[in-house]
CSV table of C-alpha atoms in Angstrom, one decimal:
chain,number,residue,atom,x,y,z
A,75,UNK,CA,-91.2,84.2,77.4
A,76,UNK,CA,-87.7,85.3,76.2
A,77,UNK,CA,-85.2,81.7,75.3
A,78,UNK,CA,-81.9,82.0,74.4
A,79,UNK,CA,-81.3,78.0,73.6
A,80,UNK,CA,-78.2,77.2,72.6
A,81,UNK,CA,-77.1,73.8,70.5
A,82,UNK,CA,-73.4,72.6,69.1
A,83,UNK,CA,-72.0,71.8,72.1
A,84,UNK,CA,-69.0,68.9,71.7
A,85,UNK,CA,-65.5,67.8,72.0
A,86,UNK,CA,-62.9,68.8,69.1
A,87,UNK,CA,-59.2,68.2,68.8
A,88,UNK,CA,-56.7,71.2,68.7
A,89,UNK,CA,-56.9,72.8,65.4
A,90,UNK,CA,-60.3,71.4,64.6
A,91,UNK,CA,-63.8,73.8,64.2
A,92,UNK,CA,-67.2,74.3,65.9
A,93,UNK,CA,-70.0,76.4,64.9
A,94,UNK,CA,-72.5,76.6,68.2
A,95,UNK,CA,-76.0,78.0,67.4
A,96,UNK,CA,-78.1,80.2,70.1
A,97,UNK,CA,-81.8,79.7,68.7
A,98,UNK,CA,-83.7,82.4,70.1
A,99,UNK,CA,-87.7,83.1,70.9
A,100,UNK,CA,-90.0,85.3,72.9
A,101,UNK,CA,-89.2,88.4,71.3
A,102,UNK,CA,-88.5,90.4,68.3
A,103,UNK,CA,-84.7,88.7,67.5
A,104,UNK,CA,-84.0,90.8,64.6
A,105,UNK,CA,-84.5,94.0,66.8
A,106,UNK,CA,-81.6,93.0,69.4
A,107,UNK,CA,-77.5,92.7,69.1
A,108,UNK,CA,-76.1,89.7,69.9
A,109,UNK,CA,-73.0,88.8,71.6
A,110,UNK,CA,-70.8,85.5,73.0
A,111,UNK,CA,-69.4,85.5,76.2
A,112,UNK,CA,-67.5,82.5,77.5
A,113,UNK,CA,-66.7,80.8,80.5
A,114,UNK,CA,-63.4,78.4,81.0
A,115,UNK,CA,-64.2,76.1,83.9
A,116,UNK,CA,-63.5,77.5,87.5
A,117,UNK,CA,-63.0,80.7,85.8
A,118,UNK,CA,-64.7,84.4,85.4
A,119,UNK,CA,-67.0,85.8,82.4
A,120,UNK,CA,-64.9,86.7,79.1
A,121,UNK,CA,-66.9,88.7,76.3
A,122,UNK,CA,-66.1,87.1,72.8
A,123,UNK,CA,-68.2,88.9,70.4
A,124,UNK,CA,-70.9,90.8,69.0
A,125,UNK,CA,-73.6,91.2,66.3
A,126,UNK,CA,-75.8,94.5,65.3
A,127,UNK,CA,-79.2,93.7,64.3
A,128,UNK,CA,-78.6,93.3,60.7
A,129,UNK,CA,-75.3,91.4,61.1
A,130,UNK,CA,-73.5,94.5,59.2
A,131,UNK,CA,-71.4,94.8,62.0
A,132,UNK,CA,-69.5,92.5,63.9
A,133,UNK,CA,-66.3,92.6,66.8
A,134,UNK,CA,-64.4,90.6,68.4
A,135,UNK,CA,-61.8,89.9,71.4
A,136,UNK,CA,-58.4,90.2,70.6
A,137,UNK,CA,-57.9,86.5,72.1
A,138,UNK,CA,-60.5,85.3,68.8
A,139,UNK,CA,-60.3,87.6,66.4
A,140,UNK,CA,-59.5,86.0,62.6
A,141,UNK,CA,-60.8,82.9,64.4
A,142,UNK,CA,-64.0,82.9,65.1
A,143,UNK,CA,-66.7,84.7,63.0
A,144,UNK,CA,-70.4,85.7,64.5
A,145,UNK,CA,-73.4,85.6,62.1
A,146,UNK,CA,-77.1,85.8,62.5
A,147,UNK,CA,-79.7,84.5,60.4
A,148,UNK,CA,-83.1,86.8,61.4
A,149,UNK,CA,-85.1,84.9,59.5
A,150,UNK,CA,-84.4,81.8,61.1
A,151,UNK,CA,-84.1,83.9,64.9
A,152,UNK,CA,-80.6,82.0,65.3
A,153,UNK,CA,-77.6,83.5,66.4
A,154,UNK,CA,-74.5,81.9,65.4
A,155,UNK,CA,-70.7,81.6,66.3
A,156,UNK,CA,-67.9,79.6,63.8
A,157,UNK,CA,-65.0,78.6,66.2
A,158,UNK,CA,-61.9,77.8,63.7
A,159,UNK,CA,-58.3,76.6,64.3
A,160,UNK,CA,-59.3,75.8,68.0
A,161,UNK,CA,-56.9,75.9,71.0
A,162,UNK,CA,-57.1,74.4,74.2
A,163,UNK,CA,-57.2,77.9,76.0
A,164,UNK,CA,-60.4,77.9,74.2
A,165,UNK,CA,-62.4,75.1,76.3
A,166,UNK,CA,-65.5,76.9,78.3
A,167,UNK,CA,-68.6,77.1,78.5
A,168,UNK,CA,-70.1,79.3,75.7
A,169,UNK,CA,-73.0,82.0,76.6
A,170,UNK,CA,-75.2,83.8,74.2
A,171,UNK,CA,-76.5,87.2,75.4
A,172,UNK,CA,-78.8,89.9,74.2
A,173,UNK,CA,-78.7,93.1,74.8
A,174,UNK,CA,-81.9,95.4,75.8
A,175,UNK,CA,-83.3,97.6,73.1
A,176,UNK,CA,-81.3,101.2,73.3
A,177,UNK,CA,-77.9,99.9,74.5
A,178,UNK,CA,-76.4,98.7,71.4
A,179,UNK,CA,-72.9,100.6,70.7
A,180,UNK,CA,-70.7,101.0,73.0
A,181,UNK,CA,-72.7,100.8,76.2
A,182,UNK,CA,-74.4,97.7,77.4
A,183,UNK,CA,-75.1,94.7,79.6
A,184,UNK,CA,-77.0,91.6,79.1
A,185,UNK,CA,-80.6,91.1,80.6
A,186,UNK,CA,-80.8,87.3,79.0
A,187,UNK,CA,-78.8,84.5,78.7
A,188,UNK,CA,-78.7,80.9,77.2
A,189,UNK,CA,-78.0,78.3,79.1
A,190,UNK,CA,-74.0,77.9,78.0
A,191,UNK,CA,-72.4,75.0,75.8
A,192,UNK,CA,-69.5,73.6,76.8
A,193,UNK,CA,-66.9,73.3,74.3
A,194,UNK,CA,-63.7,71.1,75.0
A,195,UNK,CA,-60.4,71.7,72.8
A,196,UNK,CA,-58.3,68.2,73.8
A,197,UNK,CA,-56.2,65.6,71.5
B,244,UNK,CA,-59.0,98.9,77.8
B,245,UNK,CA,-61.3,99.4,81.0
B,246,UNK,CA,-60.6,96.9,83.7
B,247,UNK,CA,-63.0,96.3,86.5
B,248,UNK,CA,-61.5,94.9,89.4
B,249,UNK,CA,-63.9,93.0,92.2
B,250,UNK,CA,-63.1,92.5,96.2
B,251,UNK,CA,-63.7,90.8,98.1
B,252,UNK,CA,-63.0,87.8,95.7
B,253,UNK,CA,-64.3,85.2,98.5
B,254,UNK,CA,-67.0,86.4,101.4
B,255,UNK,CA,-68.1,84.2,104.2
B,256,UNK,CA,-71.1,85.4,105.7
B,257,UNK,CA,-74.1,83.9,107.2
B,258,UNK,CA,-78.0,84.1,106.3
B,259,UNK,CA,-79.5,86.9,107.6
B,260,UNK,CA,-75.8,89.2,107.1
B,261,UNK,CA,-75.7,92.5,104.9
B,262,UNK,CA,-73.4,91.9,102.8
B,263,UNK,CA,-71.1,94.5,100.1
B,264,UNK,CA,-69.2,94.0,97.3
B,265,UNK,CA,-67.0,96.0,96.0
B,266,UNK,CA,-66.1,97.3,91.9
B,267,UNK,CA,-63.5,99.5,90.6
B,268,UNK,CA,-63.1,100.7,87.4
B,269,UNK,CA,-59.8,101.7,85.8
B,270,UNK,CA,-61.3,105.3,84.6
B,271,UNK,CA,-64.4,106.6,84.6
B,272,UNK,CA,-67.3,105.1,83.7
B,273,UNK,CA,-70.4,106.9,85.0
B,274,UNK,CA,-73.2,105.2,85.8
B,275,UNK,CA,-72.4,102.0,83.0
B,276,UNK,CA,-72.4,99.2,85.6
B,277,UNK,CA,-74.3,95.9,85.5
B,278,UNK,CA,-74.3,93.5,88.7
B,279,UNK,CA,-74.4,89.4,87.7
B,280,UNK,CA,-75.5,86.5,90.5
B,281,UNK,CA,-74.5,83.1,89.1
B,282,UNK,CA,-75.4,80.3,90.7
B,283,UNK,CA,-73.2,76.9,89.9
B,284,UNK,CA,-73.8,75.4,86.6
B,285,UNK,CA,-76.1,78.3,85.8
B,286,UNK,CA,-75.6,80.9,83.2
B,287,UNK,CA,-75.5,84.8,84.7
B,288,UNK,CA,-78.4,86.5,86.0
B,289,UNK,CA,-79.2,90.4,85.3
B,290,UNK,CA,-79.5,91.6,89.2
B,291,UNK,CA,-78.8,95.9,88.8
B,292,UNK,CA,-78.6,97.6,85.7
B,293,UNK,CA,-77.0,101.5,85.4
B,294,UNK,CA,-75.4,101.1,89.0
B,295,UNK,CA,-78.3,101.0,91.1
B,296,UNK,CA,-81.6,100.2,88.9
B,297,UNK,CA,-83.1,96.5,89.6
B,298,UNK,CA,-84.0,94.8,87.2
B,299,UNK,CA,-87.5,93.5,86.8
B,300,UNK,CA,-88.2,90.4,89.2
B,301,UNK,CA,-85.0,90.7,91.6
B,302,UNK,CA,-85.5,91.0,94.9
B,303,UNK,CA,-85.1,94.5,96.9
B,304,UNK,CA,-82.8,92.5,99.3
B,305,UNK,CA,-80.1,93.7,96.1
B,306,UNK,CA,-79.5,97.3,95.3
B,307,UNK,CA,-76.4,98.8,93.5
B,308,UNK,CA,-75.0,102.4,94.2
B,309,UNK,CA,-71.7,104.2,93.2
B,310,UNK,CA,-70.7,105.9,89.6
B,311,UNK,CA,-67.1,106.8,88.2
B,312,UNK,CA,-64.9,104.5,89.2
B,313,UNK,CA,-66.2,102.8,92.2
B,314,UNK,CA,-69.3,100.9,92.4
B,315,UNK,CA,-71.1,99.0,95.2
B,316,UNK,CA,-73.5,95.8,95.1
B,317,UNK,CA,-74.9,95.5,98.2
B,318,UNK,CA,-77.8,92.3,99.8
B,319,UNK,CA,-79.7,93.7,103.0
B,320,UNK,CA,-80.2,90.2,103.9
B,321,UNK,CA,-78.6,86.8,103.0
B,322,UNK,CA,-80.8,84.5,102.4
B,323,UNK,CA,-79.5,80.2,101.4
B,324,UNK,CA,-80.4,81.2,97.7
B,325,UNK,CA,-77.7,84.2,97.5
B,326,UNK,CA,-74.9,82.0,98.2
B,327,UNK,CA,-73.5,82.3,94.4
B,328,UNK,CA,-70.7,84.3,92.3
B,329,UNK,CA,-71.4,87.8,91.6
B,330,UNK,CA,-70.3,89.6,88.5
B,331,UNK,CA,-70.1,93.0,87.8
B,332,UNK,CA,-69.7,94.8,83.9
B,333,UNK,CA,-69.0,97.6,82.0
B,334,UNK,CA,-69.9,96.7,78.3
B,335,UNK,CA,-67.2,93.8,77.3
B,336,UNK,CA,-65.1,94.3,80.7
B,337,UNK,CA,-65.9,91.7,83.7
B,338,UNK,CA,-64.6,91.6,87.0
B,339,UNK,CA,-63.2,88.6,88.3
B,340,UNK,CA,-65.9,87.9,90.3
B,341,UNK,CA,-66.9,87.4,94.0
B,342,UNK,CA,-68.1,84.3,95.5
B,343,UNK,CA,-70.3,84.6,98.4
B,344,UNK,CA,-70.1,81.5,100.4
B,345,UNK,CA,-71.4,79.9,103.7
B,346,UNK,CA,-69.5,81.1,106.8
């Protein structure tokens, strides 16, 4: 069975860091990119980042970008996402995806999800 | 950037209705369209895949047609457990979404 689990979850002040993990199982991780979509509350779906397999190549939203930095460790099946210099426009709920095998570049969509961590960016 | 752009945003409808829900894209984008149901509290479920393929383990009630620029999610028959947010995607591009509540 395919689990996206992720852990890190928490309460940091404006300014402060994060790093939330996405352990995953049930398949092959090193064979899939990766991405982070997030969530604020009451809100719609907002892709963050993404991961190729190898972790050679990485992208990011305009919103995060020389913020937050994706990484991957295959060897430990864990997906990972460093939040830096955090804002309060940054508080939601934080999904890790994967993508199906042959939709990797440009072209995709998500056929599993974790179950979200809620980050909160408050003094 | 592609924008996708949802409506209805809110549906009333009752169990048993056929319900429709509506995507536009900003240009052309083929047949790259994913459909989302998520429920509260819940992270996003894969419903359609490529416009109108199911995905494995959803329900027939859903299907998915349309390519280009405007894209259709459609459920035959409400049932209690479809009363959610749907979500539809083109790679990093969501729509606002469209909640589907009780009438």
């Amino acid at each position: 069975e395919v689990q996206l689990v992720e852990s890190g979850r928490g309460l940091v002040q404006p300014g402060g860091s994060l790093r939330l993990s996405c352990a995953a199982s049930g398949f092959m991780f090193s064979s899939y990119w990766m991405h982070w979509v997030r969530q604020a509350p009451g809100k719609g779906l907002v892709w963050v980042s993404r991961i190729n397999i190898d972790g050679s190549s990485t992208n990011y939203a305009d919103s995060v970008k020389g913020r937050f930095t994706i990484s991957r460790d295959n060897a430990k099946n864990t997906l990972y996402l460093q939040m830096n210099s955090l804002r309060a426009e940054d508080t939601a709920v934080y999904y890790c995806a994967r993508v199906p095998p042959g939709y990797s570049s440009g072209l995709y969509y998500f056929d599993y999800w974790g179950q979200g961590s809620l980050v909160t960016v408050s003094s | 950037d592609i924008q996708m752009t949802q409506s209805p945003s809110t549906l009333s409808a009752s169990v048993g209705d056929r319900v429709a829900i509506t995507c536009r894209a900003s240009q052309s984008i083929n047949s790259w369209l994913a459909w989302y149901q998520q429920r509260p509290g819940k992270a996003p479920k894969l419903l359609i895949y490529k416009a109108s393929s199911l995905e494995s383990g959803v329900s027939s009630r859903f299907s998915g047609s349309g390519s280009g620029t405007e894209f259709t999610l459609t459920i035959s028959s409400l049932q209690p457990d479809d009363f959610a947010t749907y979500y539809c995607q083109h790679s990093r591009a969501f729509g606002q979404g469209t909640k589907v509540e009780i009438k």
